[in-house]
PDB file of C-alpha atoms in Angstrom:
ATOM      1  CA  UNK A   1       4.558  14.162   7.281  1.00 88.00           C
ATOM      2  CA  UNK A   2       2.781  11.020   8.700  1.00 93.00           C
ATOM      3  CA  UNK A   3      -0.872  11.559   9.645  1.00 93.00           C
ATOM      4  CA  UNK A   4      -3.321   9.144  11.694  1.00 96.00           C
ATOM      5  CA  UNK A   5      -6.591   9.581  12.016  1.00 95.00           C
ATOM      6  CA  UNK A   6      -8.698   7.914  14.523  1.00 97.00           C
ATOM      7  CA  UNK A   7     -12.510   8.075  15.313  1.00 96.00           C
ATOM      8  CA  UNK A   8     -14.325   8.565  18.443  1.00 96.00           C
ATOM      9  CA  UNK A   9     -13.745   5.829  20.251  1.00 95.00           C
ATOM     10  CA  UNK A  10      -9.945   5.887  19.152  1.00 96.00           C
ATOM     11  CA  UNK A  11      -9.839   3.252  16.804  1.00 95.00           C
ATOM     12  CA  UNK A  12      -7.663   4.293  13.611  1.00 97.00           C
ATOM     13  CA  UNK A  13      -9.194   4.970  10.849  1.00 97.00           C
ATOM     14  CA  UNK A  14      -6.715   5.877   8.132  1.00 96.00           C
ATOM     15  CA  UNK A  15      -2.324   6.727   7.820  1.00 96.00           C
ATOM     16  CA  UNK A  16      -0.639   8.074   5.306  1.00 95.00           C
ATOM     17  CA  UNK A  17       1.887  10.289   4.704  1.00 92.00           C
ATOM     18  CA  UNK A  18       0.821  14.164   3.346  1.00 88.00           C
ATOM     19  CA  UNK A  19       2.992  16.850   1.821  1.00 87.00           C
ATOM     20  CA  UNK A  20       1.157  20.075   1.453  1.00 84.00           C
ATOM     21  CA  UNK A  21      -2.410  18.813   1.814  1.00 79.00           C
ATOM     22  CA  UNK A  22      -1.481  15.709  -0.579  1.00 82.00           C
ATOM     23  CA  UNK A  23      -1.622  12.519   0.090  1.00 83.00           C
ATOM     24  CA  UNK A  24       1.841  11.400  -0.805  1.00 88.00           C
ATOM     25  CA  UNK A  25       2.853   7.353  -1.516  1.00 91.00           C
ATOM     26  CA  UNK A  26       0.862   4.500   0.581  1.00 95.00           C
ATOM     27  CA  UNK A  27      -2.082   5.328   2.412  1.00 95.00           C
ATOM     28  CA  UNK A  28      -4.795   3.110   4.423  1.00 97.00           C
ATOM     29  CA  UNK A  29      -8.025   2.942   5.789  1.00 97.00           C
ATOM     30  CA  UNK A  30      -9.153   0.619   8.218  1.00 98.00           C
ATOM     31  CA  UNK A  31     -12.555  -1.526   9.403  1.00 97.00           C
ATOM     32  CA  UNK A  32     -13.038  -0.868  13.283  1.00 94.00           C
ATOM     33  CA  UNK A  33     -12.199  -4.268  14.044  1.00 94.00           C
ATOM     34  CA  UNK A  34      -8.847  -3.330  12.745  1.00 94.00           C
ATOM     35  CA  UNK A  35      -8.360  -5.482   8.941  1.00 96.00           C
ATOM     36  CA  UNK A  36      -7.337  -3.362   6.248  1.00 97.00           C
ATOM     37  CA  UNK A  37     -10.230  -2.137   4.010  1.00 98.00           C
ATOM     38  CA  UNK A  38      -8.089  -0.243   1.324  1.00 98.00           C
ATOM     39  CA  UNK A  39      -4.631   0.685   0.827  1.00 97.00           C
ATOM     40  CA  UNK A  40      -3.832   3.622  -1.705  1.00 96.00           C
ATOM     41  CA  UNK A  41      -0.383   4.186  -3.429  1.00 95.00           C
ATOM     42  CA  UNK A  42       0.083   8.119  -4.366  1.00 91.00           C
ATOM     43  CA  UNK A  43       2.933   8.459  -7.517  1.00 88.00           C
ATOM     44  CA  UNK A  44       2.875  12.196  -7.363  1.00 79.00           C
ATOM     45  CA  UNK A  45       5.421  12.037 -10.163  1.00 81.00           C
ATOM     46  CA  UNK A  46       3.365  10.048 -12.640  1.00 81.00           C
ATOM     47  CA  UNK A  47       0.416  12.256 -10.995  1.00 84.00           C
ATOM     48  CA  UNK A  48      -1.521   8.892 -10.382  1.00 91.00           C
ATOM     49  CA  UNK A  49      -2.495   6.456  -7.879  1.00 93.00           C
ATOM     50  CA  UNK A  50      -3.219   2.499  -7.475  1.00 96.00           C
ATOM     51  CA  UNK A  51      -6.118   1.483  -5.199  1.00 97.00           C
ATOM     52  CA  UNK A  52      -6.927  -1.873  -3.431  1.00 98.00           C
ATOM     53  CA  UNK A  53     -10.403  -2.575  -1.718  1.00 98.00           C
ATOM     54  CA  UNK A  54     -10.860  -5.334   0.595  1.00 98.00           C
ATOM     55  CA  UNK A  55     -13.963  -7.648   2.325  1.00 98.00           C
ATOM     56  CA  UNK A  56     -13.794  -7.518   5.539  1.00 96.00           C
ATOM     57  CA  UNK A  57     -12.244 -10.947   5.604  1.00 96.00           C
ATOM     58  CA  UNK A  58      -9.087  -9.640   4.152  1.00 96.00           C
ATOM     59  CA  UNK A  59      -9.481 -10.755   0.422  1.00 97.00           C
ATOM     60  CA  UNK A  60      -8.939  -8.469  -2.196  1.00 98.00           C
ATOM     61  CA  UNK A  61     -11.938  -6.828  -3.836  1.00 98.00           C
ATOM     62  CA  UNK A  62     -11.224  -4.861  -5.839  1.00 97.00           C
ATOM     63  CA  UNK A  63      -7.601  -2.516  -7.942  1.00 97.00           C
ATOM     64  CA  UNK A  64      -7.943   0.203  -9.908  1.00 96.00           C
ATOM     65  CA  UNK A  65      -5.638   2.633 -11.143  1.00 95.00           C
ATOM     66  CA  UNK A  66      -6.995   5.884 -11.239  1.00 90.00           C
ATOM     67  CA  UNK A  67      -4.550   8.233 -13.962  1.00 83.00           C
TER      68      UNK A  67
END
């Protein structure tokens, strides 16, 4: 199911959605002030994942696929 995680002050952190402890298609992370810092695709079929990083200013960084 969908999961949010938040810090102490109750800013999100990171979504997702999990099945059995796995993270299952898009998940993200956030910066405190609330941009996205990465967003992570989960192809549990495939049994691989896509990442994208970014600055703070919301330009990408950095992809990877990870296999």
């Amino acid at each position: 199911g969908e999961w949010k995680f938040y810090d102490n002050n109750g800013v999100l952190t990171d979504d997702g959605d999990y099945n059995e402890d796995k993270a299952i298609g898009e998940e993200k992370s956030y910066y405190k002030s609330g941009g996205v810092e990465s967003i992570q695709v989960h192809d549990s079929e495939e049994n691989k994942s896509y990442y994208q990083y970014f600055l703070m200013d919301g330009q990408l960084q950095t992809a990877a696929l990870r296999l």
